[in-house]
PDB file of C-alpha atoms in Angstrom:
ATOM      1  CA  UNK A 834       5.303 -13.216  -9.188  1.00 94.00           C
ATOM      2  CA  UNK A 835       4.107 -13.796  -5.832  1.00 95.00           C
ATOM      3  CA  UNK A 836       2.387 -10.751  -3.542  1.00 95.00           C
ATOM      4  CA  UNK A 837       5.094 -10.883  -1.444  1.00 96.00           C
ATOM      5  CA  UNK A 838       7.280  -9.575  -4.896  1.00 96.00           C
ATOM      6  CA  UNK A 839       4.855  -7.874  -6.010  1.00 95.00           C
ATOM      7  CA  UNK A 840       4.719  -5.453  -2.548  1.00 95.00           C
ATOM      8  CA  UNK A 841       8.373  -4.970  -2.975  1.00 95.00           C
ATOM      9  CA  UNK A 842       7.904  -3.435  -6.078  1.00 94.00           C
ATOM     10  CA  UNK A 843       5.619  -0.636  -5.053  1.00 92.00           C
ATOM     11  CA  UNK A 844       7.905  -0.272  -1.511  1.00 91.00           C
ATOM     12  CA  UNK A 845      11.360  -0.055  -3.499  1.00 90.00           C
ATOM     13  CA  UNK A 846      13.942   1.780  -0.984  1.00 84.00           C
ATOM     14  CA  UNK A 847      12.115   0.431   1.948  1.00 85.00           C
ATOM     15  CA  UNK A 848      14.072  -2.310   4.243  1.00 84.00           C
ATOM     16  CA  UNK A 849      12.400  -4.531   5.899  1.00 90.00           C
ATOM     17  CA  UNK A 850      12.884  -8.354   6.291  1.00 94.00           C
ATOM     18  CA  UNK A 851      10.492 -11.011   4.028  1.00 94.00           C
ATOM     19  CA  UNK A 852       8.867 -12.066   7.579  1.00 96.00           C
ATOM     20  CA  UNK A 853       7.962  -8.421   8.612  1.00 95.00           C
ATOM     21  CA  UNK A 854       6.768  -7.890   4.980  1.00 95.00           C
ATOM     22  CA  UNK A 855       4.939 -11.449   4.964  1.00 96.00           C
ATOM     23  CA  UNK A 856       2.810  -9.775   8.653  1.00 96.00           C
ATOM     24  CA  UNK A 857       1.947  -6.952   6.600  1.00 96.00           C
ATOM     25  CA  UNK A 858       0.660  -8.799   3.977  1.00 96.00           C
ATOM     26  CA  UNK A 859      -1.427 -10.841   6.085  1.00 96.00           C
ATOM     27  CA  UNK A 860      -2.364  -8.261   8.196  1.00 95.00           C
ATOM     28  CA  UNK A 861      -4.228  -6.856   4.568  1.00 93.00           C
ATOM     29  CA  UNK A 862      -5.889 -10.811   3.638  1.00 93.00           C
ATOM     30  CA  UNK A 863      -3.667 -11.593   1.265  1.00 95.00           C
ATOM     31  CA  UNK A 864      -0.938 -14.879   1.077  1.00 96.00           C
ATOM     32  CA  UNK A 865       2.559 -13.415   0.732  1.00 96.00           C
ATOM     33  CA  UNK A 866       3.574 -16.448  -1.289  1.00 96.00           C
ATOM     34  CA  UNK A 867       0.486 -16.837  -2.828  1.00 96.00           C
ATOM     35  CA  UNK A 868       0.976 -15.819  -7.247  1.00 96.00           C
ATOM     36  CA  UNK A 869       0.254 -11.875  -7.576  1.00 94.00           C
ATOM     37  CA  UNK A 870      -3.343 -11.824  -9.774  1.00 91.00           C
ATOM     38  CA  UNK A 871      -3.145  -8.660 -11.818  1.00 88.00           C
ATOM     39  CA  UNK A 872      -6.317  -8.894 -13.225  1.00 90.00           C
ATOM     40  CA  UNK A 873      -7.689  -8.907  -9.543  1.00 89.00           C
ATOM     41  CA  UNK A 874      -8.952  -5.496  -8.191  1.00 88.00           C
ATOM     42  CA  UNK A 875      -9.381  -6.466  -5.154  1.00 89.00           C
ATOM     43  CA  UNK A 876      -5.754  -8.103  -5.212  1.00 92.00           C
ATOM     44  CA  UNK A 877      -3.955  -4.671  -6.279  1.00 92.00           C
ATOM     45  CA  UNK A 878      -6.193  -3.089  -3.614  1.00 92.00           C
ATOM     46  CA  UNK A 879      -5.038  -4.722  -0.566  1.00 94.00           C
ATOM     47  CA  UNK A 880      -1.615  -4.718  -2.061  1.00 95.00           C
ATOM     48  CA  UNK A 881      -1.937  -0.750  -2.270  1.00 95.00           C
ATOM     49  CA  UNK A 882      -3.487  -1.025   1.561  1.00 95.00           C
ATOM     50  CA  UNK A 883      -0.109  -3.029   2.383  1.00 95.00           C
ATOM     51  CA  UNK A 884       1.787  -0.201   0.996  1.00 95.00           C
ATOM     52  CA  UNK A 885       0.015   2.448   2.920  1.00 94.00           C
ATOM     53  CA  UNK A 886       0.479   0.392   6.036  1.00 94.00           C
ATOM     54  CA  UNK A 887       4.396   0.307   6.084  1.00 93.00           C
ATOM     55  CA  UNK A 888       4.791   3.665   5.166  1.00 91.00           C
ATOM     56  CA  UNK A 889       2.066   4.840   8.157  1.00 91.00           C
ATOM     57  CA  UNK A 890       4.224   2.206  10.123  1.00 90.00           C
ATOM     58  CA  UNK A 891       6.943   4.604   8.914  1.00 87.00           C
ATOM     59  CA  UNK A 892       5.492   7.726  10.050  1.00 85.00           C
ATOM     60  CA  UNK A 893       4.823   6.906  13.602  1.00 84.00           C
ATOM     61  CA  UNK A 894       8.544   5.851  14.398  1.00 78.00           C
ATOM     62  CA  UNK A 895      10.413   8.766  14.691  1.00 73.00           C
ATOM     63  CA  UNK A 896      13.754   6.575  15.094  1.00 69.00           C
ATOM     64  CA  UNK A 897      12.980   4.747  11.918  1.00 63.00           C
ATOM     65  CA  UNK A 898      12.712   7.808  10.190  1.00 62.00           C
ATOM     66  CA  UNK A 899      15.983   9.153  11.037  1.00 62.00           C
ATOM     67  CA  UNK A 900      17.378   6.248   9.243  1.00 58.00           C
ATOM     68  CA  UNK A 901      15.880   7.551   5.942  1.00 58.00           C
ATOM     69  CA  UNK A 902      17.849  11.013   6.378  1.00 58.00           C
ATOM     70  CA  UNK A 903      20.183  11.376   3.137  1.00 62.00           C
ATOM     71  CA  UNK A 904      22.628  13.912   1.820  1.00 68.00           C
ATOM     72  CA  UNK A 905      20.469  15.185  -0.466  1.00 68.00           C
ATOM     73  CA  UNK A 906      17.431  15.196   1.338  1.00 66.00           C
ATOM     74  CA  UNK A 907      16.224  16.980   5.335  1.00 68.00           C
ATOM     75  CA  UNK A 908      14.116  14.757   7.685  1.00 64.00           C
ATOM     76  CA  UNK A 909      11.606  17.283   7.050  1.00 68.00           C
ATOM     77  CA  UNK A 910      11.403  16.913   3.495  1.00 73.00           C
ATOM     78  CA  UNK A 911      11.143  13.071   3.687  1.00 73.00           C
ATOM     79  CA  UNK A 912       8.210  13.628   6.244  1.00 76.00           C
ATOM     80  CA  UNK A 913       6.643  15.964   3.546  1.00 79.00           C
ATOM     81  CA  UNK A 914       7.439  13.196   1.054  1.00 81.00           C
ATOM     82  CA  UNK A 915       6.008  10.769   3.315  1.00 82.00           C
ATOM     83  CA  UNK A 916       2.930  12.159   4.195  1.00 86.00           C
ATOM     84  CA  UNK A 917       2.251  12.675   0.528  1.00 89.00           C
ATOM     85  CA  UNK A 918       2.208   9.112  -0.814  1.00 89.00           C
ATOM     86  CA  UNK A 919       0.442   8.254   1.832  1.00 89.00           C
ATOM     87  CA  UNK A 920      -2.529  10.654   1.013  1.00 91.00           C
ATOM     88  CA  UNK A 921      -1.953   9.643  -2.460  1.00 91.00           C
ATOM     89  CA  UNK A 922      -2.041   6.081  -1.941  1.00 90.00           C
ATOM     90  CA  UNK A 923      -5.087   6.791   0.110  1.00 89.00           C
ATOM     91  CA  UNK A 924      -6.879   8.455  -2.824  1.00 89.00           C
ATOM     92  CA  UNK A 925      -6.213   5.785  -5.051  1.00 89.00           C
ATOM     93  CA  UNK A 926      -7.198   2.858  -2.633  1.00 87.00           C
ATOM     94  CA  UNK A 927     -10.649   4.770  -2.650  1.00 86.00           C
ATOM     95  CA  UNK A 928     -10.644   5.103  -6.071  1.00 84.00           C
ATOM     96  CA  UNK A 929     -10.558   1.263  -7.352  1.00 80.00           C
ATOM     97  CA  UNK A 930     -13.207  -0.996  -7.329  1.00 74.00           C
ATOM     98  CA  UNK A 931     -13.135  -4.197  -6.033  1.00 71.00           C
ATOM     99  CA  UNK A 932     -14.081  -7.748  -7.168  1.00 69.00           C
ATOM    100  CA  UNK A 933     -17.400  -7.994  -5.301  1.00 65.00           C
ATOM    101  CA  UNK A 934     -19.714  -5.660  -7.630  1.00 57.00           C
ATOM    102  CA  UNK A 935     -18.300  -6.772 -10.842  1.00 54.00           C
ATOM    103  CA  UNK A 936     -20.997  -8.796 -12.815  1.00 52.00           C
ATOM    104  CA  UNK A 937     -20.726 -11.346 -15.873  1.00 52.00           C
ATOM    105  CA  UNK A 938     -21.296  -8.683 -18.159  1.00 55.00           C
ATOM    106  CA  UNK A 939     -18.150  -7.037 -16.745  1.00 55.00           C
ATOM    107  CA  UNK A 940     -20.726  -4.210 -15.222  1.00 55.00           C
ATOM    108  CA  UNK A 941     -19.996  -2.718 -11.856  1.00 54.00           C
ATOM    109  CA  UNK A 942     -22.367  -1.921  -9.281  1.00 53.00           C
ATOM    110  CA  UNK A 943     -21.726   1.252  -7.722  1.00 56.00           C
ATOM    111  CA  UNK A 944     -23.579   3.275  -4.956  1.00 57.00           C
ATOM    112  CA  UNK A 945     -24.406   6.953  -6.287  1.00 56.00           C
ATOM    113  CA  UNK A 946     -24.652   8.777  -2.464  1.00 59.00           C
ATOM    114  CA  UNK A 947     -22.551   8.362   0.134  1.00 55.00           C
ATOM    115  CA  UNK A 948     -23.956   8.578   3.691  1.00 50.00           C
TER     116      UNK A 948
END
């Protein structure tokens, strides 16, 4: 599975073309045909930080949001929705570790204040 797959699995619903997708990718340091590392935290990380960028990218076009509307479903409540993930995704971008401050041992290095 490539990352460029592998962010169109945590975007399902949302159209955009392989070259738009491919920017975003980029955009985060990652290859969008490079293979998808699952073991990489730092991988899944800027995968997650992909995902939070289309879906801000989202947010801030009104006209793109209005295509979203569904029977089922107000403009407000997708905004709601919206805004949501994205402080969700937010939380759990914070949350992981990356690759840097693991050790042989598999021990992480973490900072105990924040400043």
């Amino acid at each position: 599975m490539t990352n460029l797959e592998r962010l169109k699995l945590e975007i399902e619903g949302i159209s955009y073309t392989d070259d738009q997708l491919s920017i975003f990718l980029q955009e985060n340091g990652l290859d969008p045909t490079a293979e998808y590392n699952s073991t990489s935290a730092t991988n899944k990380k800027n995968i997650l930080k992909t995902a939070l960028s289309i879906l801000e990218a989202i947010a801030n076009n009104p006209t793109l949001m209005r295509q979203y509307k569904t029977e089922d479903m107000t403009i407000l409540e997708f905004s709601d929705n919206l805004y949501k993930r994205i402080q969700m995704l937010q939380q759990k971008i914070a949350s992981l570790a990356s690759d840097e401050g693991v050790y042989e041992e598999g021990a992480r290095f973490g900072y105990l204040f924040k400043y």
